[in-house]
PDB file of C-alpha atoms in Angstrom:
ATOM      1  CA  UNK A  11     -52.618  36.286  -0.667  1.00 56.00           C
ATOM      2  CA  UNK A  12     -53.226  32.289  -1.430  1.00 54.00           C
ATOM      3  CA  UNK A  13     -50.898  30.608  -4.231  1.00 56.00           C
ATOM      4  CA  UNK A  14     -51.933  28.306  -6.502  1.00 58.00           C
ATOM      5  CA  UNK A  15     -49.367  25.089  -6.893  1.00 50.00           C
ATOM      6  CA  UNK A  16     -51.582  23.130  -9.103  1.00 58.00           C
ATOM      7  CA  UNK A  17     -49.635  23.880 -12.138  1.00 56.00           C
ATOM      8  CA  UNK A  18     -46.264  22.035 -10.315  1.00 51.00           C
ATOM      9  CA  UNK A  19     -48.495  18.763 -10.088  1.00 54.00           C
ATOM     10  CA  UNK A  20     -48.456  18.474 -13.796  1.00 57.00           C
ATOM     11  CA  UNK A  21     -44.616  19.055 -13.867  1.00 57.00           C
ATOM     12  CA  UNK A  22     -41.958  16.545 -13.940  1.00 58.00           C
ATOM     13  CA  UNK A  23     -39.596  16.561 -10.625  1.00 56.00           C
ATOM     14  CA  UNK A  24     -36.553  16.904 -12.260  1.00 56.00           C
ATOM     15  CA  UNK A  25     -37.820  20.168 -14.033  1.00 58.00           C
ATOM     16  CA  UNK A  26     -38.012  21.765 -10.915  1.00 56.00           C
ATOM     17  CA  UNK A  27     -34.741  20.392  -9.189  1.00 56.00           C
ATOM     18  CA  UNK A  28     -36.007  17.432  -7.535  1.00 55.00           C
ATOM     19  CA  UNK A  29     -33.972  14.294  -7.938  1.00 56.00           C
ATOM     20  CA  UNK A  30     -35.684  10.828  -8.803  1.00 60.00           C
ATOM     21  CA  UNK A  31     -35.579   8.201  -6.340  1.00 54.00           C
ATOM     22  CA  UNK A  32     -32.857   6.213  -8.272  1.00 52.00           C
ATOM     23  CA  UNK A  33     -30.843   9.155  -8.839  1.00 51.00           C
ATOM     24  CA  UNK A  34     -30.510   9.432  -4.872  1.00 47.00           C
ATOM     25  CA  UNK A  35     -29.896   6.213  -4.921  1.00 44.00           C
ATOM     26  CA  UNK A  36     -26.974   6.174  -7.019  1.00 45.00           C
ATOM     27  CA  UNK A  37     -25.509   9.734  -5.372  1.00 43.00           C
ATOM     28  CA  UNK A  38     -25.602   7.604  -1.901  1.00 41.00           C
ATOM     29  CA  UNK A  39     -23.906   4.458  -3.486  1.00 44.00           C
ATOM     30  CA  UNK A  40     -21.160   7.095  -4.836  1.00 45.00           C
ATOM     31  CA  UNK A  41     -20.827   8.650  -1.654  1.00 43.00           C
ATOM     32  CA  UNK A  42     -20.488   5.497   0.121  1.00 45.00           C
ATOM     33  CA  UNK A  43     -18.666   3.543  -2.409  1.00 59.00           C
ATOM     34  CA  UNK A  44     -16.018   1.363  -1.228  1.00 69.00           C
ATOM     35  CA  UNK A  45     -12.406   2.377  -2.721  1.00 85.00           C
ATOM     36  CA  UNK A  46     -10.147  -0.709  -3.471  1.00 88.00           C
ATOM     37  CA  UNK A  47      -6.242  -0.218  -3.103  1.00 90.00           C
ATOM     38  CA  UNK A  48      -3.994  -2.582  -4.433  1.00 92.00           C
ATOM     39  CA  UNK A  49      -0.537  -3.566  -2.752  1.00 92.00           C
ATOM     40  CA  UNK A  50       1.687  -5.720  -4.495  1.00 92.00           C
ATOM     41  CA  UNK A  51       4.534  -7.355  -2.740  1.00 89.00           C
ATOM     42  CA  UNK A  52       7.406  -9.776  -3.608  1.00 85.00           C
ATOM     43  CA  UNK A  53       6.584 -12.384  -0.814  1.00 83.00           C
ATOM     44  CA  UNK A  54       4.092 -13.705   1.628  1.00 85.00           C
ATOM     45  CA  UNK A  55       5.173 -11.605   4.493  1.00 85.00           C
ATOM     46  CA  UNK A  56       3.841  -8.601   2.556  1.00 89.00           C
ATOM     47  CA  UNK A  57       0.630  -9.967   1.730  1.00 90.00           C
ATOM     48  CA  UNK A  58       0.252 -11.627   5.145  1.00 89.00           C
ATOM     49  CA  UNK A  59       0.899  -8.124   6.919  1.00 91.00           C
ATOM     50  CA  UNK A  60      -1.419  -6.296   4.693  1.00 92.00           C
ATOM     51  CA  UNK A  61      -4.266  -8.556   4.454  1.00 92.00           C
ATOM     52  CA  UNK A  62      -4.073  -8.599   8.033  1.00 91.00           C
ATOM     53  CA  UNK A  63      -4.216  -4.628   8.248  1.00 92.00           C
ATOM     54  CA  UNK A  64      -7.492  -4.937   5.908  1.00 91.00           C
ATOM     55  CA  UNK A  65      -9.000  -6.826   8.283  1.00 91.00           C
ATOM     56  CA  UNK A  66      -8.244  -4.542  11.112  1.00 90.00           C
ATOM     57  CA  UNK A  67      -9.022  -1.489   9.234  1.00 88.00           C
ATOM     58  CA  UNK A  68     -12.585  -2.923   8.627  1.00 85.00           C
ATOM     59  CA  UNK A  69     -13.577   0.298   6.583  1.00 82.00           C
ATOM     60  CA  UNK A  70     -16.679   0.244   4.382  1.00 77.00           C
ATOM     61  CA  UNK A  71     -14.108   2.976   2.762  1.00 80.00           C
ATOM     62  CA  UNK A  72     -11.516   0.903   1.464  1.00 83.00           C
ATOM     63  CA  UNK A  73     -10.603  -2.661   0.500  1.00 85.00           C
ATOM     64  CA  UNK A  74      -6.697  -3.447   0.362  1.00 89.00           C
ATOM     65  CA  UNK A  75      -6.015  -6.288  -1.910  1.00 87.00           C
ATOM     66  CA  UNK A  76      -2.642  -7.480  -1.126  1.00 89.00           C
ATOM     67  CA  UNK A  77      -1.070  -9.826  -3.991  1.00 90.00           C
ATOM     68  CA  UNK A  78       2.432 -11.685  -3.971  1.00 87.00           C
ATOM     69  CA  UNK A  79       3.992 -11.316  -6.813  1.00 87.00           C
ATOM     70  CA  UNK A  80       6.900 -13.811  -5.895  1.00 82.00           C
ATOM     71  CA  UNK A  81      10.990 -13.229  -6.533  1.00 79.00           C
ATOM     72  CA  UNK A  82      12.939 -10.430  -5.664  1.00 84.00           C
ATOM     73  CA  UNK A  83      13.916  -9.052  -9.178  1.00 90.00           C
ATOM     74  CA  UNK A  84      12.135  -5.345  -8.796  1.00 91.00           C
ATOM     75  CA  UNK A  85      11.299  -5.215 -12.497  1.00 92.00           C
ATOM     76  CA  UNK A  86       9.844  -8.149 -12.628  1.00 92.00           C
ATOM     77  CA  UNK A  87       7.855  -7.689  -9.500  1.00 91.00           C
ATOM     78  CA  UNK A  88       6.556  -4.442 -11.211  1.00 93.00           C
ATOM     79  CA  UNK A  89       5.554  -6.157 -14.693  1.00 93.00           C
ATOM     80  CA  UNK A  90       3.983  -9.107 -12.785  1.00 92.00           C
ATOM     81  CA  UNK A  91       1.933  -6.406 -10.532  1.00 92.00           C
ATOM     82  CA  UNK A  92       0.955  -4.900 -14.113  1.00 93.00           C
ATOM     83  CA  UNK A  93      -0.089  -8.136 -15.383  1.00 93.00           C
ATOM     84  CA  UNK A  94      -2.405  -8.793 -12.071  1.00 92.00           C
ATOM     85  CA  UNK A  95      -3.982  -5.691 -11.857  1.00 93.00           C
ATOM     86  CA  UNK A  96      -4.860  -5.556 -15.787  1.00 93.00           C
ATOM     87  CA  UNK A  97      -6.829  -9.040 -15.189  1.00 92.00           C
ATOM     88  CA  UNK A  98      -8.671  -7.180 -12.020  1.00 90.00           C
ATOM     89  CA  UNK A  99      -9.396  -4.098 -14.528  1.00 90.00           C
ATOM     90  CA  UNK A 100     -10.837  -6.382 -17.084  1.00 92.00           C
ATOM     91  CA  UNK A 101     -13.596  -7.500 -14.229  1.00 89.00           C
ATOM     92  CA  UNK A 102     -14.135  -3.767 -13.420  1.00 88.00           C
ATOM     93  CA  UNK A 103     -13.204  -1.071 -15.347  1.00 86.00           C
ATOM     94  CA  UNK A 104     -13.986   1.290 -12.457  1.00 86.00           C
ATOM     95  CA  UNK A 105     -10.826   0.200 -10.924  1.00 87.00           C
ATOM     96  CA  UNK A 106      -8.887   2.116 -13.827  1.00 85.00           C
ATOM     97  CA  UNK A 107      -8.118   5.234 -11.373  1.00 86.00           C
ATOM     98  CA  UNK A 108      -7.524   3.139  -8.066  1.00 89.00           C
ATOM     99  CA  UNK A 109      -4.184   3.314  -6.112  1.00 91.00           C
ATOM    100  CA  UNK A 110      -1.721   1.267  -6.633  1.00 93.00           C
ATOM    101  CA  UNK A 111       1.299   0.183  -4.661  1.00 94.00           C
ATOM    102  CA  UNK A 112       4.011  -2.058  -5.482  1.00 93.00           C
ATOM    103  CA  UNK A 113       6.817  -3.101  -2.705  1.00 92.00           C
ATOM    104  CA  UNK A 114      10.286  -4.549  -2.986  1.00 89.00           C
ATOM    105  CA  UNK A 115      13.640  -4.763  -1.093  1.00 91.00           C
ATOM    106  CA  UNK A 116      17.041  -3.555  -1.862  1.00 89.00           C
ATOM    107  CA  UNK A 117      18.265  -7.119  -2.348  1.00 86.00           C
ATOM    108  CA  UNK A 118      20.747  -6.868  -5.589  1.00 86.00           C
ATOM    109  CA  UNK A 119      18.455  -4.658  -7.743  1.00 87.00           C
ATOM    110  CA  UNK A 120      20.566  -1.519  -8.021  1.00 88.00           C
ATOM    111  CA  UNK A 121      24.041  -3.817  -9.122  1.00 87.00           C
ATOM    112  CA  UNK A 122      22.222  -6.528 -11.537  1.00 88.00           C
ATOM    113  CA  UNK A 123      20.856  -5.448 -14.916  1.00 88.00           C
ATOM    114  CA  UNK A 124      18.329  -6.962 -17.048  1.00 85.00           C
ATOM    115  CA  UNK A 125      19.543  -9.046 -19.451  1.00 84.00           C
ATOM    116  CA  UNK A 126      17.095  -8.108 -22.160  1.00 84.00           C
ATOM    117  CA  UNK A 127      17.885  -4.280 -22.249  1.00 86.00           C
ATOM    118  CA  UNK A 128      21.242  -4.111 -20.174  1.00 87.00           C
ATOM    119  CA  UNK A 129      19.600  -1.483 -18.148  1.00 91.00           C
ATOM    120  CA  UNK A 130      20.099  -1.894 -14.033  1.00 91.00           C
ATOM    121  CA  UNK A 131      16.949  -2.983 -12.866  1.00 92.00           C
ATOM    122  CA  UNK A 132      16.085  -0.645 -10.259  1.00 92.00           C
ATOM    123  CA  UNK A 133      16.165   2.199 -12.709  1.00 94.00           C
ATOM    124  CA  UNK A 134      13.828  -0.067 -15.047  1.00 94.00           C
ATOM    125  CA  UNK A 135      11.367  -0.625 -12.165  1.00 93.00           C
ATOM    126  CA  UNK A 136      11.426   3.331 -11.160  1.00 94.00           C
ATOM    127  CA  UNK A 137      10.505   3.969 -15.090  1.00 95.00           C
ATOM    128  CA  UNK A 138       8.069   1.410 -15.354  1.00 93.00           C
ATOM    129  CA  UNK A 139       6.291   2.254 -12.065  1.00 94.00           C
ATOM    130  CA  UNK A 140       6.142   5.738 -13.025  1.00 93.00           C
ATOM    131  CA  UNK A 141       4.632   5.254 -16.328  1.00 92.00           C
ATOM    132  CA  UNK A 142       2.241   2.618 -15.134  1.00 93.00           C
ATOM    133  CA  UNK A 143       0.822   4.733 -11.962  1.00 93.00           C
ATOM    134  CA  UNK A 144       2.403   2.781  -9.577  1.00 95.00           C
ATOM    135  CA  UNK A 145       3.576   3.817  -6.257  1.00 95.00           C
ATOM    136  CA  UNK A 146       7.031   2.408  -5.278  1.00 95.00           C
ATOM    137  CA  UNK A 147       7.209   1.686  -1.446  1.00 95.00           C
ATOM    138  CA  UNK A 148      11.057   0.568  -0.952  1.00 95.00           C
ATOM    139  CA  UNK A 149      12.807  -1.133   2.175  1.00 94.00           C
ATOM    140  CA  UNK A 150      16.519  -1.505   2.292  1.00 91.00           C
ATOM    141  CA  UNK A 151      17.776  -4.203   3.163  1.00 87.00           C
ATOM    142  CA  UNK A 152      13.956  -5.794   3.009  1.00 89.00           C
ATOM    143  CA  UNK A 153      10.642  -5.787   4.619  1.00 90.00           C
ATOM    144  CA  UNK A 154      12.252  -7.093   8.068  1.00 89.00           C
ATOM    145  CA  UNK A 155      13.358  -3.430   8.745  1.00 92.00           C
ATOM    146  CA  UNK A 156       9.491  -2.367   8.999  1.00 93.00           C
ATOM    147  CA  UNK A 157       9.226  -5.408  11.676  1.00 89.00           C
ATOM    148  CA  UNK A 158      12.513  -4.167  13.416  1.00 89.00           C
ATOM    149  CA  UNK A 159      10.793  -0.557  13.787  1.00 92.00           C
ATOM    150  CA  UNK A 160       8.302  -1.870  16.175  1.00 91.00           C
ATOM    151  CA  UNK A 161      10.776  -2.307  19.009  1.00 87.00           C
ATOM    152  CA  UNK A 162      13.651  -0.192  17.903  1.00 85.00           C
ATOM    153  CA  UNK A 163      15.091   2.690  15.533  1.00 84.00           C
ATOM    154  CA  UNK A 164      17.625   0.657  13.515  1.00 83.00           C
ATOM    155  CA  UNK A 165      20.799   2.413  13.381  1.00 78.00           C
ATOM    156  CA  UNK A 166      23.302  -0.007  11.679  1.00 81.00           C
ATOM    157  CA  UNK A 167      23.585  -1.638   8.201  1.00 86.00           C
ATOM    158  CA  UNK A 168      22.142  -4.648   7.796  1.00 83.00           C
ATOM    159  CA  UNK A 169      22.636  -7.533   5.400  1.00 81.00           C
ATOM    160  CA  UNK A 170      19.991  -9.606   3.884  1.00 80.00           C
ATOM    161  CA  UNK A 171      21.290 -12.647   5.579  1.00 82.00           C
ATOM    162  CA  UNK A 172      21.256 -11.209   9.003  1.00 82.00           C
ATOM    163  CA  UNK A 173      17.647  -9.867   8.311  1.00 79.00           C
ATOM    164  CA  UNK A 174      16.544 -13.436   7.524  1.00 77.00           C
ATOM    165  CA  UNK A 175      18.500 -14.974  10.702  1.00 77.00           C
ATOM    166  CA  UNK A 176      15.580 -16.219  12.795  1.00 74.00           C
ATOM    167  CA  UNK A 177      17.797 -16.030  16.229  1.00 75.00           C
ATOM    168  CA  UNK A 178      18.580 -12.524  15.510  1.00 78.00           C
ATOM    169  CA  UNK A 179      15.042 -11.475  14.576  1.00 74.00           C
ATOM    170  CA  UNK A 180      14.044 -13.196  17.902  1.00 72.00           C
ATOM    171  CA  UNK A 181      16.459 -11.616  19.987  1.00 75.00           C
ATOM    172  CA  UNK A 182      15.636  -8.218  18.650  1.00 73.00           C
ATOM    173  CA  UNK A 183      11.568  -8.515  18.337  1.00 73.00           C
ATOM    174  CA  UNK A 184      10.043 -10.057  21.468  1.00 61.00           C
ATOM    175  CA  UNK A 185       6.837 -10.392  19.397  1.00 55.00           C
ATOM    176  CA  UNK A 186       8.661 -12.969  17.144  1.00 58.00           C
ATOM    177  CA  UNK A 187       9.106 -15.836  19.895  1.00 54.00           C
ATOM    178  CA  UNK A 188       5.803 -17.431  19.017  1.00 55.00           C
ATOM    179  CA  UNK A 189       5.219 -19.980  15.922  1.00 47.00           C
ATOM    180  CA  UNK A 190       4.045 -17.389  13.627  1.00 54.00           C
ATOM    181  CA  UNK A 191       6.991 -15.509  11.637  1.00 67.00           C
ATOM    182  CA  UNK A 192       5.390 -11.800  12.045  1.00 73.00           C
ATOM    183  CA  UNK A 193       2.346 -12.082  14.477  1.00 81.00           C
ATOM    184  CA  UNK A 194       0.323  -9.140  13.333  1.00 86.00           C
ATOM    185  CA  UNK A 195      -1.646  -8.855  16.674  1.00 87.00           C
ATOM    186  CA  UNK A 196       1.581  -8.622  18.976  1.00 85.00           C
ATOM    187  CA  UNK A 197       2.867  -6.042  16.411  1.00 88.00           C
ATOM    188  CA  UNK A 198      -0.317  -3.851  16.004  1.00 91.00           C
ATOM    189  CA  UNK A 199       0.254  -2.395  19.609  1.00 92.00           C
ATOM    190  CA  UNK A 200       3.698  -0.825  18.202  1.00 92.00           C
ATOM    191  CA  UNK A 201       2.822   0.155  14.802  1.00 94.00           C
ATOM    192  CA  UNK A 202       2.885   4.108  16.011  1.00 95.00           C
ATOM    193  CA  UNK A 203       6.461   3.433  17.284  1.00 95.00           C
ATOM    194  CA  UNK A 204       7.193   1.697  14.243  1.00 95.00           C
ATOM    195  CA  UNK A 205       5.903   4.385  11.918  1.00 96.00           C
ATOM    196  CA  UNK A 206       7.737   6.810  13.979  1.00 96.00           C
ATOM    197  CA  UNK A 207      11.183   5.227  14.025  1.00 95.00           C
ATOM    198  CA  UNK A 208      10.779   4.632   9.960  1.00 95.00           C
ATOM    199  CA  UNK A 209      10.086   8.637   9.695  1.00 96.00           C
ATOM    200  CA  UNK A 210      13.283   9.210  11.740  1.00 95.00           C
ATOM    201  CA  UNK A 211      15.108   6.699   9.514  1.00 94.00           C
ATOM    202  CA  UNK A 212      13.859   8.625   6.262  1.00 95.00           C
ATOM    203  CA  UNK A 213      14.574  12.038   7.410  1.00 95.00           C
ATOM    204  CA  UNK A 214      17.791  11.095   8.376  1.00 93.00           C
ATOM    205  CA  UNK A 215      19.144  10.001   5.267  1.00 94.00           C
ATOM    206  CA  UNK A 216      17.656  12.794   3.779  1.00 94.00           C
ATOM    207  CA  UNK A 217      19.109  15.224   5.980  1.00 95.00           C
ATOM    208  CA  UNK A 218      22.317  13.764   4.907  1.00 93.00           C
ATOM    209  CA  UNK A 219      21.602  14.049   1.263  1.00 95.00           C
ATOM    210  CA  UNK A 220      21.026  10.156   0.916  1.00 94.00           C
ATOM    211  CA  UNK A 221      18.405   9.107  -1.724  1.00 94.00           C
ATOM    212  CA  UNK A 222      15.925   6.754  -0.409  1.00 94.00           C
ATOM    213  CA  UNK A 223      15.429   4.545  -3.491  1.00 94.00           C
ATOM    214  CA  UNK A 224      19.142   3.955  -3.524  1.00 93.00           C
ATOM    215  CA  UNK A 225      21.377   1.267  -2.205  1.00 92.00           C
ATOM    216  CA  UNK A 226      22.996   3.899   0.407  1.00 93.00           C
ATOM    217  CA  UNK A 227      19.837   3.922   2.362  1.00 93.00           C
ATOM    218  CA  UNK A 228      20.385   0.930   4.286  1.00 92.00           C
ATOM    219  CA  UNK A 229      18.744   0.601   6.937  1.00 93.00           C
ATOM    220  CA  UNK A 230      15.120   2.164   5.691  1.00 94.00           C
ATOM    221  CA  UNK A 231      11.826   1.360   5.075  1.00 95.00           C
ATOM    222  CA  UNK A 232       8.595   3.302   3.269  1.00 97.00           C
ATOM    223  CA  UNK A 233       6.001   0.690   4.769  1.00 96.00           C
ATOM    224  CA  UNK A 234       5.314   3.382   7.687  1.00 96.00           C
ATOM    225  CA  UNK A 235       4.287   5.724   4.998  1.00 96.00           C
ATOM    226  CA  UNK A 236       2.147   3.347   3.471  1.00 95.00           C
ATOM    227  CA  UNK A 237       0.401   2.087   6.743  1.00 95.00           C
ATOM    228  CA  UNK A 238      -0.066   5.820   7.952  1.00 95.00           C
ATOM    229  CA  UNK A 239      -1.968   6.760   4.572  1.00 92.00           C
ATOM    230  CA  UNK A 240      -4.164   3.307   4.658  1.00 92.00           C
ATOM    231  CA  UNK A 241      -5.042   4.156   8.544  1.00 91.00           C
ATOM    232  CA  UNK A 242      -6.650   7.304   7.497  1.00 88.00           C
ATOM    233  CA  UNK A 243      -9.431   4.874   5.920  1.00 84.00           C
ATOM    234  CA  UNK A 244     -10.216   3.592   9.409  1.00 77.00           C
ATOM    235  CA  UNK A 245     -13.397   3.852  10.709  1.00 65.00           C
TER     236      UNK A 245
END
């Protein structure tokens, strides 16, 4: 039996389920579309670290946009992060559903209240970030706990002053003997160790019934959780 396909020549491709080349190209672009992830931190250390991580991932699937909000007031950091993100959103509406993280330290955010509202700053920041769909990445006492996790499992409480002491960090972290404050290339080989040590700290606090997002969780850091999530985008 010989079939006559001549009638199909007169039909439009989409009427028989065939996509046009422009539609195929659009589908391909959607598959390989680069996702942007915004990471907002309170200082240059966080910005430098996540900028280098983005370079290291070298992924076509994700672009980490690290920003420095300045200051240590977690409520202010959250509001500045929102302002920064909104300026990005004005340039690209497709960013509205992207992942957004805000990183801040314990500092005195669980003790001081906001002058305008009278509420504790840490409570305001948590409420604000929840409403604006920002995920909080918390370190207690500060970001340097993550650096220490590359070399050991921090088992004692640290003060902000102690973790800001260059001599202390040099003693604890072999990689910090150079001129750069946190040489990413020397920390990178120890990243898995740091992630594991940060998990141990978090699991220990949870086993003791300690809320991670609190002043009692010293020492702890959620940076490892974020790094592990971002590593999934690696080529």
